[in-house]
CSV table of C-alpha atoms and ligand atoms in Angstrom, one decimal:
chain,number,residue,atom,x,y,z
A,926,MET,CA,0.0,0.0,0.0
A,927,ARG,CA,1.3,3.4,-1.0
A,928,LEU,CA,0.2,7.0,-0.9
A,929,GLN,CA,1.7,8.7,-4.0
A,930,VAL,CA,1.5,12.4,-4.6
A,931,ASP,CA,2.6,13.8,-8.0
A,932,GLY,CA,3.0,17.4,-8.8
A,933,LEU,CA,0.4,18.6,-6.3
A,934,ARG,CA,-0.6,22.2,-6.6
A,935,VAL,CA,-3.0,24.2,-4.4
A,936,ARG,CA,-4.0,27.8,-4.7
A,937,TYR,CA,-6.0,30.2,-2.5
A,938,GLY,CA,-7.4,32.6,-5.1
A,939,LEU,CA,-4.4,34.0,-7.0
A,940,HIS,CA,-1.9,32.8,-4.4
A,941,GLU,CA,-0.4,29.4,-5.1
A,942,ALA,CA,0.5,27.9,-1.7
A,943,VAL,CA,1.6,24.5,-3.0
A,944,SER,CA,3.6,24.5,-6.3
A,945,GLY,CA,4.1,21.0,-7.5
A,946,ILE,CA,5.0,18.7,-4.6
A,947,ASP,CA,6.0,15.0,-5.2
A,948,LEU,CA,6.1,12.7,-2.2
A,949,TYR,CA,5.2,9.1,-1.2
A,950,VAL,CA,4.5,7.2,2.0
A,951,GLU,CA,4.5,3.4,2.1
A,952,ALA,CA,2.6,1.1,4.6
A,953,GLY,CA,4.4,1.1,7.9
A,954,GLU,CA,6.4,4.3,7.3
A,955,ILE,CA,6.4,7.5,9.2
A,956,VAL,CA,7.3,10.3,6.9
A,957,ALA,CA,7.9,13.9,8.1
A,958,LEU,CA,6.8,17.1,6.3
A,959,LEU,CA,9.1,19.9,7.5
A,960,GLY,CA,9.4,23.5,6.8
A,961,ALA,CA,9.0,27.0,8.3
A,962,ASN,CA,5.6,28.6,9.0
A,963,GLY,CA,3.8,29.3,5.7
A,964,ALA,CA,5.8,26.7,3.7
A,965,GLY,CA,2.6,24.9,2.7
A,966,LYS,CA,2.6,21.9,5.1
A,967,THR,CA,-1.0,22.3,6.4
A,968,THR,CA,-2.3,23.2,2.9
A,969,THR,CA,-0.7,20.0,1.6
A,970,LEU,CA,-2.4,17.8,4.2
A,971,ARG,CA,-5.8,19.6,3.6
A,972,ALA,CA,-5.5,18.9,-0.1
A,973,LEU,CA,-4.6,15.2,0.5
A,974,SER,CA,-7.7,14.8,2.7
A,975,GLY,CA,-10.1,16.4,0.3
A,976,LEU,CA,-10.7,19.5,2.4
A,977,LEU,CA,-9.1,21.7,-0.4
A,978,ARG,CA,-9.4,20.9,-4.1
A,979,PRO,CA,-5.9,20.7,-5.8
A,980,SER,CA,-5.4,22.9,-8.8
A,981,GLY,CA,-3.0,20.4,-10.3
A,982,GLY,CA,-1.3,17.1,-9.9
A,983,GLN,CA,-2.6,13.8,-8.6
A,984,VAL,CA,-3.0,11.9,-5.4
A,985,LEU,CA,-3.0,8.1,-5.5
A,986,LEU,CA,-3.8,5.5,-2.8
A,987,ASP,CA,-2.5,2.5,-4.6
A,988,ASP,CA,-4.3,2.6,-7.9
A,989,ARG,CA,-7.2,4.8,-6.7
A,990,ARG,CA,-7.2,8.5,-7.4
A,991,LEU,CA,-8.2,10.5,-4.3
A,992,ASP,CA,-7.8,14.1,-5.6
A,993,ARG,CA,-11.2,14.3,-7.2
A,994,LEU,CA,-13.0,12.9,-4.1
A,995,ASP,CA,-14.9,14.8,-1.4
A,996,ALA,CA,-13.5,14.6,2.1
A,997,ASN,CA,-15.9,12.0,3.3
A,998,GLU,CA,-15.1,9.8,0.3
A,999,VAL,CA,-11.4,10.2,1.0
A,1000,VAL,CA,-12.0,8.9,4.6
A,1001,ALA,CA,-14.0,6.0,3.2
A,1002,ALA,CA,-11.1,5.2,0.8
A,1003,GLY,CA,-8.8,4.8,3.8
A,1004,LEU,CA,-7.1,8.2,4.5
A,1005,ALA,CA,-7.8,10.1,7.7
A,1006,HIS,CA,-6.5,13.4,9.0
A,1007,VAL,CA,-5.8,14.7,12.5
A,1008,PRO,CA,-6.0,18.4,12.1
A,1009,GLU,CA,-3.8,21.0,13.7
A,1010,GLY,CA,-5.1,22.2,17.1
A,1011,ARG,CA,-6.9,19.0,17.8
A,1012,ARG,CA,-10.4,20.4,17.2
A,1013,VAL,CA,-12.3,18.0,19.4
A,1014,PHE,CA,-15.9,18.9,20.3
A,1015,GLY,CA,-15.5,20.2,23.8
A,1016,ARG,CA,-19.1,20.0,24.8
A,1017,MET,CA,-19.6,16.4,23.6
A,1018,SER,CA,-18.5,13.3,25.5
A,1019,VAL,CA,-15.3,11.4,24.6
A,1020,GLN,CA,-17.4,8.6,23.2
A,1021,ASP,CA,-19.6,10.9,21.1
A,1022,ASN,CA,-16.4,12.5,19.7
A,1023,LEU,CA,-15.1,9.1,18.8
A,1024,GLU,CA,-18.3,8.1,17.2
A,1025,MET,CA,-18.2,11.1,14.9
A,1026,GLY,CA,-15.1,9.6,13.4
A,1027,ALA,CA,-17.0,6.5,12.2
A,1028,TYR,CA,-19.6,8.2,10.1
A,1029,THR,CA,-18.3,6.5,7.0
A,1030,ARG,CA,-18.8,3.0,8.5
A,1031,PRO,CA,-21.8,3.1,10.8
A,1032,LYS,CA,-22.2,-0.7,10.8
A,1033,GLU,CA,-18.7,-1.1,12.2
A,1034,LEU,CA,-19.1,1.5,14.9
A,1035,ARG,CA,-19.1,-0.9,17.8
A,1036,GLY,CA,-16.0,-2.8,16.7
A,1037,ALA,CA,-14.2,0.4,15.9
A,1038,LEU,CA,-14.9,1.9,19.3
A,1039,ASP,CA,-13.7,-1.2,21.1
A,1040,ARG,CA,-10.5,-1.3,19.1
A,1041,VAL,CA,-9.8,2.4,19.6
A,1042,LEU,CA,-10.5,2.3,23.3
A,1043,ASP,CA,-8.3,-0.7,23.6
A,1044,LEU,CA,-5.5,1.2,21.9
A,1045,LEU,CA,-6.0,4.3,23.9
A,1046,PRO,CA,-7.0,3.1,27.4
A,1047,VAL,CA,-6.8,6.6,28.9
A,1048,LEU,CA,-10.0,7.4,26.8
A,1049,ALA,CA,-11.8,4.2,27.9
A,1050,SER,CA,-11.9,5.3,31.5
A,1051,ARG,CA,-13.2,8.7,30.4
A,1052,ARG,CA,-15.7,7.9,27.8
A,1053,GLU,CA,-18.6,9.8,29.5
A,1054,GLN,CA,-16.4,12.8,30.2
A,1055,LEU,CA,-16.9,16.0,28.2
A,1056,ALA,CA,-13.9,16.3,25.8
A,1057,GLY,CA,-13.4,20.0,26.8
A,1058,THR,CA,-12.4,18.9,30.3
A,1059,LEU,CA,-9.6,16.6,29.1
A,1060,SER,CA,-5.9,17.7,29.3
A,1061,GLY,CA,-4.2,18.9,26.1
A,1062,GLY,CA,-2.5,15.5,25.8
A,1063,GLU,CA,-5.7,13.6,26.2
A,1064,GLN,CA,-7.4,15.8,23.7
A,1065,GLN,CA,-4.7,15.0,21.2
A,1066,LEU,CA,-5.2,11.3,21.9
A,1067,LEU,CA,-8.9,11.8,21.4
A,1068,ALA,CA,-8.3,13.6,18.0
A,1069,LEU,CA,-6.1,10.7,17.1
A,1070,GLY,CA,-8.7,8.2,18.3
A,1071,ARG,CA,-11.4,9.9,16.3
A,1072,ALA,CA,-9.4,9.6,13.1
A,1073,LEU,CA,-8.7,5.9,13.9
A,1074,MET,CA,-12.4,5.2,14.1
A,1075,SER,CA,-12.4,5.0,10.3
A,1076,ALA,CA,-9.7,2.3,10.4
A,1077,PRO,CA,-7.4,4.3,8.0
A,1078,ARG,CA,-4.5,2.9,6.1
A,1079,VAL,CA,-3.0,6.3,5.8
A,1080,LEU,CA,-3.0,8.9,8.6
A,1081,LEU,CA,-2.1,12.5,8.3
A,1082,LEU,CA,-1.0,14.2,11.5
A,1083,ASP,CA,-0.7,18.0,11.7
A,1084,GLU,CA,1.6,19.0,14.6
A,1085,PRO,CA,0.5,16.5,17.1
A,1086,SER,CA,3.1,17.6,19.7
A,1087,THR,CA,2.4,21.3,19.7
A,1088,GLY,CA,1.5,22.8,23.0
A,1089,LEU,CA,1.8,19.5,24.9
A,1090,ALA,CA,3.9,18.7,28.0
A,1091,PRO,CA,6.9,16.4,27.3
A,1092,GLN,CA,5.1,13.4,28.9
A,1093,ALA,CA,2.0,14.0,26.8
A,1094,VAL,CA,4.2,14.2,23.7
A,1095,GLU,CA,5.7,10.8,24.6
A,1096,ALA,CA,2.3,9.2,25.0
A,1097,VAL,CA,1.2,10.5,21.5
A,1098,LEU,CA,4.4,9.5,19.8
A,1099,GLU,CA,4.2,6.0,21.3
A,1100,VAL,CA,0.7,5.5,19.8
A,1101,VAL,CA,2.0,6.9,16.4
A,1102,ALA,CA,4.9,4.5,16.4
A,1103,GLY,CA,2.6,1.6,17.3
A,1104,LEU,CA,0.3,2.4,14.3
A,1105,ALA,CA,3.3,2.3,12.0
A,1106,ARG,CA,4.2,-1.1,13.3
A,1107,GLU,CA,0.7,-2.2,12.5
A,1108,GLY,CA,1.3,-1.1,8.9
A,1109,VAL,CA,-0.4,2.3,8.8
A,1110,ALA,CA,1.3,4.8,6.6
A,1111,LEU,CA,1.8,8.1,8.5
A,1112,LEU,CA,2.6,11.6,7.1
A,1113,LEU,CA,3.5,13.8,10.0
A,1114,VAL,CA,3.8,17.6,10.0
A,1115,GLU,CA,5.8,18.6,13.0
A,1116,GLN,CA,7.3,21.9,14.1
A,1117,ASP,CA,9.8,20.2,16.4
A,1118,VAL,CA,12.5,18.9,14.1
A,1119,GLU,CA,14.0,16.6,16.8
A,1120,VAL,CA,10.6,15.0,17.4
A,1121,ALA,CA,10.0,14.7,13.7
A,1122,CYS,CA,13.4,13.2,12.8
A,1123,GLY,CA,13.4,11.0,15.9
A,1124,LEU,CA,10.1,9.4,14.8
A,1125,ALA,CA,10.2,9.5,11.0
A,1126,VAL,CA,12.2,7.3,8.7
A,1127,ARG,CA,12.3,9.9,5.9
A,1128,GLY,CA,11.3,13.4,5.4
A,1129,TYR,CA,10.6,16.2,3.0
A,1130,VAL,CA,11.5,19.9,3.6
A,1131,LEU,CA,9.1,22.4,2.1
A,1132,GLU,CA,9.9,26.0,1.3
A,1133,THR,CA,7.2,28.3,-0.2
A,1134,GLY,CA,5.2,25.4,-1.6
A,1135,ARG,CA,8.1,23.3,-3.0
A,1136,VAL,CA,10.1,20.4,-1.8
A,1137,VAL,CA,13.7,21.7,-1.4
A,1138,THR,CA,15.3,18.7,0.3
A,1139,SER,CA,14.2,15.1,1.0
A,1140,GLY,CA,15.9,12.0,2.4
A,1141,PRO,CA,16.5,9.9,5.4
A,1142,ALA,CA,15.5,11.6,8.7
A,1143,ALA,CA,18.9,11.2,10.2
A,1144,GLN,CA,20.4,13.0,7.2
A,1145,LEU,CA,17.8,15.8,7.2
A,1146,ARG,CA,18.5,16.5,10.9
A,1147,GLU,CA,22.0,17.6,10.0
A,1148,ASP,CA,21.1,19.4,6.8
A,1149,PRO,CA,21.8,23.1,6.5
A,1150,ALA,CA,18.5,23.7,4.6
A,1151,VAL,CA,16.6,22.2,7.5
A,1152,ARG,CA,18.4,24.2,10.0
A,1153,GLU,CA,17.8,27.3,8.0
A,1154,ALA,CA,14.1,26.5,7.7
A,1155,TYR,CA,13.8,26.3,11.4
A,1156,LEU,CA,16.2,28.9,12.6
A,1157,GLY,CA,15.9,31.4,9.8
A,1158,GLY,CA,12.2,31.2,9.2
B,915,LIG,P1,2.1,26.7,9.6
B,915,LIG,O1,3.2,25.9,10.2
B,915,LIG,O2,2.1,28.1,10.0
B,915,LIG,O3,0.7,26.0,9.6
B,915,LIG,P2,2.3,25.7,6.9
B,915,LIG,O4,3.6,25.3,6.3
B,915,LIG,O5,1.3,24.7,7.3
B,915,LIG,O6,2.6,26.7,8.0
B,915,LIG,P3,0.2,26.7,5.3
B,915,LIG,O7,-0.7,27.0,6.4
B,915,LIG,O8,-0.1,25.6,4.4
B,915,LIG,O9,1.7,26.7,5.8
B,915,LIG,O10,0.2,28.1,4.4
B,915,LIG,C1,0.9,28.1,3.1
B,915,LIG,C2,0.6,29.5,2.5
B,915,LIG,O11,-0.8,29.6,2.2
B,915,LIG,C3,1.0,30.7,3.3
B,915,LIG,O12,1.5,31.7,2.5
B,915,LIG,C4,-0.3,31.1,3.9
B,915,LIG,O13,-0.4,32.5,4.2
B,915,LIG,C5,-1.3,30.8,2.8
B,915,LIG,N1,-2.6,30.4,3.3
B,915,LIG,C6,-2.9,29.4,4.2
B,915,LIG,N2,-4.2,29.3,4.4
B,915,LIG,C7,-4.8,30.2,3.6
B,915,LIG,C8,-6.2,30.6,3.4
B,915,LIG,N3,-7.2,30.0,4.0
B,915,LIG,N4,-6.4,31.6,2.5
B,915,LIG,C9,-5.4,32.2,1.9
B,915,LIG,N5,-4.1,31.9,2.1
B,915,LIG,C10,-3.8,30.9,2.9
């Protein structure tokens, strides 16, 4: 199983935010998308998940084209997205938040819920609690759990560690690494280059909507372009 992105372009009106990106992620890989603020990372994820319509290029999940599908069809095809800032429904219970993630497969709701609560036991003990009363780390796990309710083969993660205490970051990363071991393909946008390169096997560095460098994570960590992207802005 492979997510393949060829020549992806995305514009906001006249402004082209993503200008021809090529990347791929295979089953079981964690791949990092790096770059300074405004480089186009979030826009790329939103285009892959059908929230934005690309103006060019194609997105393939194995032989299936995703780039003409609506967001709900993309989820049904096996790609889920954990957005930046978690976006859980604070006034709904943990369980109701999770159930929202299974709207593409209502018949499998029960099994999906059991599986996700098994994977994220901290949520199991809080399923009746309002999501807004969870800690930041628990809310990130809930956002992850909600995405996992659709049993995705590809998971896009937008800055899962931002704003979390170190211990909470550890808990999130452990779940992410476990998903990769199960064969999920993960594309990770991460501000913290150490976190990203520690977890990912490969990475791509974006600058103003283009890939400027790519390669093994260990190599990127030492790369001057990566350092410049993070230190120079
Ligand atoms: P960040 O880390 O700040 O989220 P990013 O790499 O994810 O940065 P994007 O959010 O994808 O970058 O933004 C890429 C470019 O598109 C930027 O120039 C940004 O100003 C622009 N942009 C993002 N969202 C919109 C929008 N809704 N309308 C217009 N322009 C936008």
